[in-house]
mmCIF file of C-alpha atoms and ligand atoms in Angstrom:
data_model
loop_
_atom_site.group_PDB
_atom_site.id
_atom_site.type_symbol
_atom_site.label_atom_id
_atom_site.label_comp_id
_atom_site.label_asym_id
_atom_site.label_seq_id
_atom_site.Cartn_x
_atom_site.Cartn_y
_atom_site.Cartn_z
ATOM 1 C CA MET L 879 -44.581 133.311 91.061
ATOM 2 C CA VAL L 880 -48.030 132.120 91.965
ATOM 3 C CA VAL L 881 -48.737 129.628 94.666
ATOM 4 C CA LEU L 882 -52.036 127.821 94.473
ATOM 5 C CA ALA L 883 -53.899 127.164 97.686
ATOM 6 C CA LYS L 884 -53.771 123.436 96.933
ATOM 7 C CA PRO L 885 -51.169 122.875 94.244
ATOM 8 C CA ALA L 886 -51.212 119.104 94.715
ATOM 9 C CA ALA L 887 -54.769 118.984 93.377
ATOM 10 C CA LEU L 888 -53.528 120.125 89.992
ATOM 11 C CA GLU L 889 -50.136 118.417 89.937
ATOM 12 C CA GLN L 890 -48.664 121.246 87.856
ATOM 13 C CA ILE L 891 -51.358 121.152 85.190
ATOM 14 C CA SER L 892 -51.383 124.626 83.665
ATOM 15 C CA LEU L 893 -54.332 126.943 83.789
ATOM 16 C CA VAL L 894 -55.455 128.832 80.740
ATOM 17 C CA ARG L 895 -57.916 131.608 80.206
ATOM 18 C CA SER L 896 -60.556 130.409 77.785
ATOM 19 C CA PRO L 897 -61.377 132.642 74.820
ATOM 20 C CA SER L 898 -64.611 134.522 75.208
ATOM 21 C CA VAL L 899 -67.782 133.327 73.490
ATOM 22 C CA GLU L 900 -67.347 135.969 70.781
ATOM 23 C CA ASP L 901 -64.165 134.201 69.716
ATOM 24 C CA ASN L 902 -66.180 131.217 68.495
ATOM 25 C CA PHE L 903 -66.209 130.700 64.747
ATOM 26 C CA GLY L 904 -69.980 130.553 64.763
ATOM 27 C CA ALA L 905 -71.059 130.385 61.138
ATOM 28 C CA GLY L 906 -67.469 130.921 59.998
ATOM 29 C CA LEU L 907 -66.255 127.415 60.919
ATOM 30 C CA PRO L 908 -64.890 125.750 57.761
ATOM 31 C CA VAL L 909 -67.342 122.984 56.835
ATOM 32 C CA VAL L 910 -67.015 120.530 53.935
ATOM 33 C CA ASP L 911 -69.786 118.320 52.620
ATOM 34 C CA LEU L 912 -67.732 115.407 51.350
ATOM 35 C CA ALA L 913 -70.584 114.273 49.098
ATOM 36 C CA ALA L 914 -70.970 117.629 47.308
ATOM 37 C CA ASP L 915 -69.643 118.568 43.853
ATOM 38 C CA GLY L 916 -66.439 120.543 44.180
ATOM 39 C CA ALA L 917 -65.617 119.036 47.599
ATOM 40 C CA ALA L 918 -61.942 118.541 46.628
ATOM 41 C CA GLY L 919 -61.503 122.281 46.081
ATOM 42 C CA GLU L 920 -63.196 123.040 49.403
ATOM 43 C CA VAL L 921 -60.951 120.554 51.216
ATOM 44 C CA VAL L 922 -57.820 122.157 49.789
ATOM 45 C CA ARG L 923 -59.016 125.688 50.577
ATOM 46 C CA ALA L 924 -59.840 124.793 54.193
ATOM 47 C CA CYS L 925 -56.517 122.968 54.700
ATOM 48 C CA GLU L 926 -54.575 125.922 53.283
ATOM 49 C CA ARG L 927 -56.438 128.608 55.157
ATOM 50 C CA PHE L 928 -57.238 126.978 58.507
ATOM 51 C CA GLY L 929 -55.444 123.609 58.694
ATOM 52 C CA PHE L 930 -58.672 121.906 59.681
ATOM 53 C CA PHE L 931 -62.337 121.587 58.720
ATOM 54 C CA LYS L 932 -65.547 120.034 59.905
ATOM 55 C CA VAL L 933 -66.901 117.144 57.836
ATOM 56 C CA VAL L 934 -70.602 116.678 57.232
ATOM 57 C CA SER L 935 -72.269 114.061 54.987
ATOM 58 C CA HIS L 936 -69.495 111.678 55.945
ATOM 59 C CA GLY L 937 -71.535 108.491 55.685
ATOM 60 C CA VAL L 938 -70.265 107.081 59.014
ATOM 61 C CA GLY L 939 -73.155 105.399 60.822
ATOM 62 C CA GLU L 940 -74.224 106.760 64.208
ATOM 63 C CA GLY L 941 -74.025 103.231 65.573
ATOM 64 C CA VAL L 942 -70.319 102.894 64.727
ATOM 65 C CA VAL L 943 -69.513 106.090 66.623
ATOM 66 C CA GLY L 944 -71.984 105.527 69.476
ATOM 67 C CA ARG L 945 -70.751 102.004 70.132
ATOM 68 C CA LEU L 946 -67.105 102.992 70.528
ATOM 69 C CA GLU L 947 -67.987 106.055 72.582
ATOM 70 C CA ALA L 948 -70.096 103.894 74.920
ATOM 71 C CA GLU L 949 -67.174 101.455 75.268
ATOM 72 C CA ALA L 950 -64.818 104.351 76.036
ATOM 73 C CA VAL L 951 -67.186 105.743 78.669
ATOM 74 C CA ARG L 952 -67.554 102.285 80.215
ATOM 75 C CA PHE L 953 -63.787 101.841 80.364
ATOM 76 C CA PHE L 954 -63.138 105.290 81.865
ATOM 77 C CA ALA L 955 -65.884 104.695 84.457
ATOM 78 C CA SER L 956 -64.292 101.450 85.641
ATOM 79 C CA PRO L 957 -62.309 101.332 88.912
ATOM 80 C CA GLN L 958 -58.910 103.050 88.804
ATOM 81 C CA ALA L 959 -57.081 99.790 89.507
ATOM 82 C CA ALA L 960 -58.758 98.155 86.488
ATOM 83 C CA LYS L 961 -57.682 101.068 84.263
ATOM 84 C CA ASP L 962 -54.164 101.121 85.695
ATOM 85 C CA ALA L 963 -53.832 97.462 84.734
ATOM 86 C CA HIS L 964 -53.735 98.711 81.118
ATOM 87 C CA GLY L 965 -51.055 101.323 81.777
ATOM 88 C CA PRO L 966 -48.858 103.183 82.052
ATOM 89 C CA ALA L 967 -48.993 104.337 78.434
ATOM 90 C CA SER L 968 -45.524 103.669 77.016
ATOM 91 C CA PRO L 969 -46.575 104.995 74.553
ATOM 92 C CA PHE L 970 -49.608 102.667 74.097
ATOM 93 C CA GLY L 971 -52.084 101.756 76.803
ATOM 94 C CA TYR L 972 -53.876 103.692 79.546
ATOM 95 C CA GLY L 973 -52.437 106.989 80.670
ATOM 96 C CA SER L 974 -53.584 109.625 83.076
ATOM 97 C CA LYS L 975 -52.416 113.240 83.403
ATOM 98 C CA ARG L 976 -48.947 112.561 81.941
ATOM 99 C CA ILE L 977 -48.934 112.979 78.156
ATOM 100 C CA GLY L 978 -46.126 111.819 75.910
ATOM 101 C CA ARG L 979 -42.456 111.776 76.798
ATOM 102 C CA ASN L 980 -41.827 115.455 77.436
ATOM 103 C CA GLY L 981 -43.318 115.725 80.901
ATOM 104 C CA ASP L 982 -46.491 117.443 79.679
ATOM 105 C CA MET L 983 -49.461 117.208 81.975
ATOM 106 C CA GLY L 984 -53.166 117.512 81.257
ATOM 107 C CA TRP L 985 -56.480 117.190 83.045
ATOM 108 C CA LEU L 986 -57.307 113.974 81.209
ATOM 109 C CA GLU L 987 -57.060 110.239 81.037
ATOM 110 C CA TYR L 988 -56.674 108.359 77.784
ATOM 111 C CA LEU L 989 -56.215 105.064 76.009
ATOM 112 C CA LEU L 990 -53.709 105.057 73.155
ATOM 113 C CA LEU L 991 -54.104 102.084 70.808
ATOM 114 C CA ALA L 992 -51.821 101.061 67.928
ATOM 115 C CA ILE L 993 -53.396 100.053 64.633
ATOM 116 C CA ASP L 994 -51.888 97.416 62.400
ATOM 117 C CA GLY L 995 -53.298 97.555 58.855
ATOM 118 C CA ALA L 996 -57.073 97.797 59.136
ATOM 119 C CA SER L 997 -57.518 96.823 62.797
ATOM 120 C CA LEU L 998 -56.086 97.257 66.284
ATOM 121 C CA SER L 999 -52.647 95.784 66.744
ATOM 122 C CA ARG L 1000 -52.460 92.545 68.722
ATOM 123 C CA SER L 1001 -49.298 93.857 70.372
ATOM 124 C CA SER L 1002 -51.137 96.656 72.220
ATOM 125 C CA PRO L 1003 -54.213 94.855 73.466
ATOM 126 C CA ALA L 1004 -57.536 96.622 74.021
ATOM 127 C CA PRO L 1005 -59.002 96.357 77.546
ATOM 128 C CA SER L 1006 -61.924 94.172 76.400
ATOM 129 C CA SER L 1007 -63.057 92.260 73.345
ATOM 130 C CA SER L 1008 -66.163 94.453 73.051
ATOM 131 C CA LEU L 1009 -64.012 97.614 72.992
ATOM 132 C CA ARG L 1010 -61.694 95.985 70.459
ATOM 133 C CA ASP L 1011 -64.614 95.036 68.151
ATOM 134 C CA ALA L 1012 -66.132 98.516 68.387
ATOM 135 C CA ALA L 1013 -62.718 100.110 67.760
ATOM 136 C CA ASN L 1014 -62.076 97.917 64.710
ATOM 137 C CA LYS L 1015 -65.358 99.000 63.104
ATOM 138 C CA TYR L 1016 -64.580 102.625 63.920
ATOM 139 C CA VAL L 1017 -61.057 102.332 62.509
ATOM 140 C CA GLY L 1018 -62.536 100.925 59.285
ATOM 141 C CA ALA L 1019 -64.747 104.009 58.973
ATOM 142 C CA MET L 1020 -61.862 106.388 59.756
ATOM 143 C CA ARG L 1021 -59.615 104.725 57.171
ATOM 144 C CA GLY L 1022 -62.347 105.211 54.598
ATOM 145 C CA MET L 1023 -62.676 108.898 55.469
ATOM 146 C CA ALA L 1024 -58.896 109.362 55.492
ATOM 147 C CA ARG L 1025 -58.756 107.890 51.971
ATOM 148 C CA THR L 1026 -61.547 110.133 50.711
ATOM 149 C CA VAL L 1027 -59.979 113.284 52.186
ATOM 150 C CA LEU L 1028 -56.393 112.510 51.104
ATOM 151 C CA GLU L 1029 -57.581 111.666 47.576
ATOM 152 C CA MET L 1030 -59.381 114.987 47.494
ATOM 153 C CA VAL L 1031 -56.224 116.760 48.680
ATOM 154 C CA ALA L 1032 -54.252 115.150 45.812
ATOM 155 C CA GLU L 1033 -56.981 115.921 43.291
ATOM 156 C CA GLY L 1034 -57.399 119.497 44.496
ATOM 157 C CA LEU L 1035 -53.634 120.110 44.307
ATOM 158 C CA GLY L 1036 -53.347 118.448 40.898
ATOM 159 C CA VAL L 1037 -51.170 115.590 42.171
ATOM 160 C CA ALA L 1038 -51.326 112.260 40.313
ATOM 161 C CA PRO L 1039 -52.061 109.515 40.940
ATOM 162 C CA ARG L 1040 -55.057 110.406 43.067
ATOM 163 C CA GLY L 1041 -53.974 107.854 45.676
ATOM 164 C CA ALA L 1042 -50.449 109.271 46.075
ATOM 165 C CA LEU L 1043 -51.092 110.481 49.640
ATOM 166 C CA ALA L 1044 -53.948 108.172 50.630
ATOM 167 C CA ASP L 1045 -51.920 105.033 49.816
ATOM 168 C CA MET L 1046 -49.208 106.093 52.273
ATOM 169 C CA VAL L 1047 -51.699 105.868 55.121
ATOM 170 C CA VAL L 1048 -54.403 103.406 54.078
ATOM 171 C CA GLY L 1049 -52.888 101.620 51.068
ATOM 172 C CA ASP L 1050 -53.475 97.873 50.846
ATOM 173 C CA GLY L 1051 -50.622 96.181 52.631
ATOM 174 C CA ALA L 1052 -48.961 99.476 53.609
ATOM 175 C CA ALA L 1053 -47.294 99.047 57.018
ATOM 176 C CA SER L 1054 -48.473 102.500 57.955
ATOM 177 C CA ASP L 1055 -48.303 104.059 61.405
ATOM 178 C CA GLN L 1056 -51.881 104.589 62.521
ATOM 179 C CA ILE L 1057 -53.053 105.308 66.058
ATOM 180 C CA LEU L 1058 -56.410 105.510 67.799
ATOM 181 C CA ARG L 1059 -56.675 107.656 70.901
ATOM 182 C CA LEU L 1060 -59.645 107.759 73.280
ATOM 183 C CA ASN L 1061 -59.592 110.778 75.603
ATOM 184 C CA HIS L 1062 -61.641 111.548 78.693
ATOM 185 C CA TYR L 1063 -61.474 115.021 80.228
ATOM 186 C CA PRO L 1064 -63.247 115.067 83.609
ATOM 187 C CA PRO L 1065 -64.982 118.328 84.535
ATOM 188 C CA CYS L 1066 -62.927 121.100 86.084
ATOM 189 C CA PRO L 1067 -62.723 120.628 89.863
ATOM 190 C CA PRO L 1068 -65.304 122.706 91.815
ATOM 191 C CA LEU L 1069 -62.595 124.226 94.003
ATOM 192 C CA LEU L 1070 -60.983 125.808 90.973
ATOM 193 C CA GLN L 1071 -64.265 126.919 89.491
ATOM 194 C CA ASN L 1072 -64.904 128.971 92.595
ATOM 195 C CA LEU L 1073 -61.422 130.381 92.834
ATOM 196 C CA MET L 1074 -61.015 131.264 89.169
ATOM 197 C CA PRO L 1075 -64.245 131.725 87.279
ATOM 198 C CA ASN L 1076 -62.472 132.558 84.009
ATOM 199 C CA CYS L 1077 -59.872 129.812 84.029
ATOM 200 C CA SER L 1078 -59.760 126.107 83.302
ATOM 201 C CA PRO L 1079 -57.016 123.544 83.654
ATOM 202 C CA THR L 1080 -55.385 122.469 80.411
ATOM 203 C CA GLY L 1081 -56.918 119.212 79.211
ATOM 204 C CA PHE L 1082 -54.450 118.626 76.376
ATOM 205 C CA GLY L 1083 -51.711 121.214 75.892
ATOM 206 C CA GLU L 1084 -51.103 123.149 72.707
ATOM 207 C CA HIS L 1085 -49.681 120.963 69.952
ATOM 208 C CA THR L 1086 -49.844 120.083 66.293
ATOM 209 C CA ASP L 1087 -50.271 116.471 65.205
ATOM 210 C CA PRO L 1088 -47.143 115.049 63.558
ATOM 211 C CA GLN L 1089 -48.892 112.629 61.152
ATOM 212 C CA LEU L 1090 -50.474 113.464 57.746
ATOM 213 C CA ILE L 1091 -54.039 113.663 58.938
ATOM 214 C CA SER L 1092 -56.107 113.279 62.107
ATOM 215 C CA ILE L 1093 -59.852 112.730 62.336
ATOM 216 C CA LEU L 1094 -61.485 113.808 65.582
ATOM 217 C CA HIS L 1095 -64.898 113.095 67.046
ATOM 218 C CA SER L 1096 -66.171 114.387 70.373
ATOM 219 C CA ASN L 1097 -69.272 114.189 72.487
ATOM 220 C CA SER L 1098 -71.306 117.368 72.988
ATOM 221 C CA THR L 1099 -68.975 118.863 75.628
ATOM 222 C CA SER L 1100 -66.925 121.843 74.489
ATOM 223 C CA GLY L 1101 -63.212 122.266 75.180
ATOM 224 C CA LEU L 1102 -61.392 122.130 71.856
ATOM 225 C CA GLN L 1103 -59.693 125.329 70.735
ATOM 226 C CA VAL L 1104 -57.691 125.907 67.569
ATOM 227 C CA ALA L 1105 -55.179 128.624 66.753
ATOM 228 C CA LEU L 1106 -56.210 130.730 63.800
ATOM 229 C CA HIS L 1107 -53.007 131.326 61.924
ATOM 230 C CA HIS L 1108 -52.145 134.876 61.190
ATOM 231 C CA ASP L 1109 -48.467 134.331 61.516
ATOM 232 C CA ALA L 1110 -48.393 131.424 63.894
ATOM 233 C CA ASP L 1111 -44.613 130.949 63.545
ATOM 234 C CA ALA L 1112 -44.139 134.437 64.908
ATOM 235 C CA GLY L 1113 -46.501 133.595 67.737
ATOM 236 C CA ASP L 1114 -49.268 135.671 66.171
ATOM 237 C CA HIS L 1115 -52.359 133.577 66.584
ATOM 238 C CA GLN L 1116 -55.730 133.742 68.209
ATOM 239 C CA TRP L 1117 -57.368 130.896 70.094
ATOM 240 C CA VAL L 1118 -60.927 130.185 69.105
ATOM 241 C CA THR L 1119 -63.342 127.664 70.544
ATOM 242 C CA VAL L 1120 -64.681 125.025 68.168
ATOM 243 C CA PRO L 1121 -68.301 124.309 69.109
ATOM 244 C CA PRO L 1122 -68.758 120.550 69.646
ATOM 245 C CA ASP L 1123 -70.959 118.662 67.173
ATOM 246 C CA PRO L 1124 -71.238 114.905 67.725
ATOM 247 C CA ALA L 1125 -72.888 114.480 64.307
ATOM 248 C CA SER L 1126 -69.723 115.591 62.520
ATOM 249 C CA PHE L 1127 -65.973 114.954 62.463
ATOM 250 C CA LEU L 1128 -63.073 117.354 62.396
ATOM 251 C CA VAL L 1129 -60.235 116.728 59.969
ATOM 252 C CA ILE L 1130 -56.915 118.154 61.182
ATOM 253 C CA VAL L 1131 -53.866 118.716 58.942
ATOM 254 C CA GLY L 1132 -50.715 117.171 60.433
ATOM 255 C CA ASP L 1133 -47.068 118.297 60.190
ATOM 256 C CA SER L 1134 -46.208 115.625 57.602
ATOM 257 C CA LEU L 1135 -48.882 116.908 55.217
ATOM 258 C CA GLN L 1136 -47.538 120.414 55.753
ATOM 259 C CA VAL L 1137 -44.088 119.211 54.689
ATOM 260 C CA MET L 1138 -45.381 117.138 51.742
ATOM 261 C CA THR L 1139 -47.274 120.139 50.386
ATOM 262 C CA ASN L 1140 -44.189 122.342 50.981
ATOM 263 C CA GLY L 1141 -46.113 124.493 53.407
ATOM 264 C CA ARG L 1142 -49.181 125.114 51.218
ATOM 265 C CA MET L 1143 -51.205 123.318 53.858
ATOM 266 C CA ARG L 1144 -50.533 124.222 57.458
ATOM 267 C CA SER L 1145 -50.786 121.926 60.435
ATOM 268 C CA VAL L 1146 -52.990 123.568 63.011
ATOM 269 C CA ARG L 1147 -52.166 124.120 66.662
ATOM 270 C CA HIS L 1148 -54.915 122.952 68.920
ATOM 271 C CA ARG L 1149 -55.493 122.387 72.612
ATOM 272 C CA VAL L 1150 -58.254 121.292 74.956
ATOM 273 C CA VAL L 1151 -59.367 123.082 78.090
ATOM 274 C CA ALA L 1152 -61.303 121.131 80.689
ATOM 275 C CA ASN L 1153 -64.987 121.924 80.772
ATOM 276 C CA LYS L 1154 -66.350 123.371 84.013
ATOM 277 C CA LEU L 1155 -69.357 121.110 84.308
ATOM 278 C CA LYS L 1156 -69.313 118.138 81.982
ATOM 279 C CA SER L 1157 -66.977 115.345 80.893
ATOM 280 C CA ARG L 1158 -65.588 115.541 77.396
ATOM 281 C CA VAL L 1159 -64.943 112.306 75.530
ATOM 282 C CA SER L 1160 -63.061 112.440 72.255
ATOM 283 C CA MET L 1161 -61.881 109.779 69.828
ATOM 284 C CA ILE L 1162 -59.133 110.609 67.411
ATOM 285 C CA TYR L 1163 -57.630 108.618 64.555
ATOM 286 C CA PHE L 1164 -54.090 109.571 63.507
ATOM 287 C CA GLY L 1165 -53.003 108.605 60.000
ATOM 288 C CA GLY L 1166 -49.228 108.352 59.666
ATOM 289 C CA PRO L 1167 -47.184 106.708 56.875
ATOM 290 C CA PRO L 1168 -44.876 103.659 57.076
ATOM 291 C CA LEU L 1169 -41.675 104.257 59.076
ATOM 292 C CA GLU L 1170 -39.511 104.223 55.907
ATOM 293 C CA GLN L 1171 -41.661 106.863 54.153
ATOM 294 C CA ARG L 1172 -39.652 109.897 53.095
ATOM 295 C CA ILE L 1173 -41.209 113.069 54.481
ATOM 296 C CA ALA L 1174 -40.416 115.681 51.848
ATOM 297 C CA PRO L 1175 -42.421 117.939 49.507
ATOM 298 C CA LEU L 1176 -44.098 116.062 46.636
ATOM 299 C CA ARG L 1177 -41.958 116.620 43.548
ATOM 300 C CA GLN L 1178 -45.011 117.408 41.402
ATOM 301 C CA LEU L 1179 -45.779 120.372 43.629
ATOM 302 C CA LEU L 1180 -42.234 121.748 43.344
ATOM 303 C CA VAL L 1181 -42.308 121.725 39.552
ATOM 304 C CA ALA L 1182 -45.975 122.671 39.087
ATOM 305 C CA GLY L 1183 -46.362 125.836 37.033
ATOM 306 C CA VAL L 1184 -42.609 126.146 36.409
ATOM 307 C CA GLY L 1185 -41.969 127.312 32.845
ATOM 308 C CA ASP L 1186 -38.946 126.612 30.619
ATOM 309 C CA GLY L 1187 -35.747 127.980 32.089
ATOM 310 C CA GLU L 1188 -37.424 128.851 35.380
ATOM 311 C CA GLU L 1189 -36.169 127.462 38.676
ATOM 312 C CA GLU L 1190 -38.363 124.915 40.443
ATOM 313 C CA GLU L 1191 -39.709 125.720 43.884
ATOM 314 C CA GLN L 1192 -37.231 124.976 46.675
ATOM 315 C CA SER L 1193 -38.143 122.608 49.496
ATOM 316 C CA ARG L 1194 -38.723 124.561 52.683
ATOM 317 C CA TYR L 1195 -37.962 121.558 54.892
ATOM 318 C CA GLU L 1196 -35.128 119.260 55.784
ATOM 319 C CA GLU L 1197 -35.833 115.774 54.475
ATOM 320 C CA PHE L 1198 -36.284 112.817 56.837
ATOM 321 C CA THR L 1199 -38.168 109.552 57.125
ATOM 322 C CA TRP L 1200 -41.213 109.106 59.352
ATOM 323 C CA GLY L 1201 -39.194 106.622 61.461
ATOM 324 C CA GLU L 1202 -36.445 109.201 61.954
ATOM 325 C CA SER L 1203 -39.019 111.733 63.082
ATOM 326 C CA HIS L 1204 -39.818 109.458 66.029
ATOM 327 C CA LYS L 1205 -36.218 108.800 66.941
ATOM 328 C CA GLU L 1206 -34.724 112.201 66.366
ATOM 329 C CA ASN L 1207 -37.686 114.418 67.084
ATOM 330 C CA LYS L 1208 -37.284 116.020 63.634
ATOM 331 C CA LEU L 1209 -40.831 117.266 63.629
ATOM 332 C CA ALA L 1210 -40.115 119.209 66.775
ATOM 333 C CA ILE L 1211 -39.107 122.065 64.468
ATOM 334 C CA ILE L 1212 -42.729 122.283 63.458
ATOM 335 C CA TYR L 1213 -44.771 120.906 66.315
ATOM 336 C CA ILE L 1214 -44.646 122.670 69.589
ATOM 337 C CA ILE L 1215 -46.019 121.680 72.897
ATOM 338 C CA LYS L 1216 -45.862 124.955 74.635
ATOM 339 C CA LYS L 1217 -45.028 124.861 78.283
ATOM 340 C CA ILE L 1218 -47.343 127.451 79.639
ATOM 341 C CA SER L 1219 -45.298 129.964 81.513
ATOM 342 C CA ALA L 1220 -46.170 132.160 84.451
ATOM 343 C CA GLU L 1221 -47.084 135.040 82.120
ATOM 344 C CA THR L 1222 -49.798 133.039 80.447
ATOM 345 C CA LEU L 1223 -51.379 131.947 83.697
ATOM 346 C CA CYS L 1224 -54.650 133.674 84.356
ATOM 347 C CA SER L 1225 -54.413 137.157 85.673
ATOM 348 C CA ASP L 1226 -56.820 136.138 88.437
ATOM 349 C CA LEU L 1227 -53.996 134.051 89.788
ATOM 350 C CA LEU L 1228 -51.329 136.659 89.272
ATOM 351 C CA ALA L 1229 -53.313 139.345 91.079
HETATM 352 C C1 J5X V 1 -47.255 115.890 74.191
HETATM 353 C C2 J5X V 1 -47.251 115.074 73.163
HETATM 354 C C3 J5X V 1 -48.115 113.881 73.050
HETATM 355 C C4 J5X V 1 -47.934 113.463 71.636
HETATM 356 C C5 J5X V 1 -46.491 113.782 71.400
HETATM 357 C C6 J5X V 1 -46.394 115.200 71.947
HETATM 358 C C7 J5X V 1 -47.036 116.168 70.922
HETATM 359 C C8 J5X V 1 -48.052 115.498 70.040
HETATM 360 C C9 J5X V 1 -48.810 114.331 70.685
HETATM 361 C C10 J5X V 1 -49.260 113.344 69.647
HETATM 362 C C11 J5X V 1 -50.527 113.755 68.927
HETATM 363 C C12 J5X V 1 -50.793 112.672 67.870
HETATM 364 C C13 J5X V 1 -50.757 111.253 68.473
HETATM 365 C C14 J5X V 1 -49.480 111.065 69.260
HETATM 366 C C15 J5X V 1 -49.321 109.613 69.685
HETATM 367 C C16 J5X V 1 -48.370 111.602 68.444
HETATM 368 O O1 J5X V 1 -47.720 110.979 67.629
HETATM 369 O O2 J5X V 1 -48.234 112.963 68.716
HETATM 370 C C17 J5X V 1 -49.466 112.055 70.395
HETATM 371 C C18 J5X V 1 -48.277 111.995 71.341
HETATM 372 C C19 J5X V 1 -48.553 111.168 72.585
HETATM 373 O O3 J5X V 1 -49.675 111.051 73.029
HETATM 374 O O4 J5X V 1 -47.612 110.605 73.109
HETATM 375 O O1 AKG V 2 -59.850 115.897 72.664
HETATM 376 C C1 AKG V 2 -59.746 116.629 71.702
HETATM 377 O O2 AKG V 2 -60.674 117.261 71.250
HETATM 378 C C2 AKG V 2 -58.405 116.778 71.005
HETATM 379 C C3 AKG V 2 -57.452 115.660 71.333
HETATM 380 C C4 AKG V 2 -56.096 115.850 70.763
HETATM 381 O O3 AKG V 2 -55.713 116.906 70.316
HETATM 382 C C5 AKG V 2 -55.188 114.684 70.746
HETATM 383 O O4 AKG V 2 -55.555 113.620 71.277
HETATM 384 O O5 AKG V 2 -54.078 114.815 70.147
#
């Protein structure tokens, strides 16, 4: 058991050893130019192989991103009492250090906002009208990108109609379950930097996203790591750092898309480690379906390529609705927030 000199400073936030620089993808990061010929095939390949990809040529104006990021920075820089007035996150609103309902802790503060149709929900108010306006424009852009990507997924997998998946999340009038999350990870405290040069506190613990798709933007501060799947279910994975690029977005496959594609696409585990020197600000749009949506493999994928007299592919997952996944934690079989145990604490601490 390790006792920190000042445990209260970290309030039980785990420490992780960051992968070395060589573990970066470098040129190997999956990148898709959404405007290029053959983009649908590239999207499917990246989602099958990595569970995420970087999007370039996305057509989202710099102003739309910059305006919301500036609003987020302004909110996070406001006095603690002003931020606390918008919390605690239950689940929507301002939250700090405590993430979700499972007692997970991270070196971050965040604003979780519900989306109703094409704009922020009136029932989880934004802290200011300027943040709400900026968020609504941003949400519009993210819905457009979610449609493009999900249509490409359907096209690339040979699923008809092209809007089969996209309509679940951004269909006209669909009461889908969309969320916008603004995250701020303050720099790693100087005390810890000195004590443990190779460690950082966990910003956001290891998890997969339960929805169909997430679209992530960050400022130029690093911290995001993804697990390259070898055999992730058997715990065989390698953490790699994704270099930040504010000019692009990262599309992340969620658990529901994994189920709907009967495991062809894999949701990707990811986590954030706090940066030693700079604040990281990220904005993430989560595209989930309506609560009554059945989460099960698309029938067309189970029968695709099955000849006469041959058995169709079996579903690898128990069927449930998106609403049930909230209530009964059904997706917990797939998504894992790993409580980092003593063995995974940095060896500097264990010494
Ligand atoms: C530790 C967490 C925090 C969770 C639940 C659990 C694992 C996955 C996280 C997310 C990620 C996607 C948005 C969110 C709203 C969701 O649906 O799953 C998040 C939720 C929360 O922020 O509460
Ligand atoms: O901040 C990031 O880069 C990732 C955030 C994330 O994984 C989340 O909010 O679910």
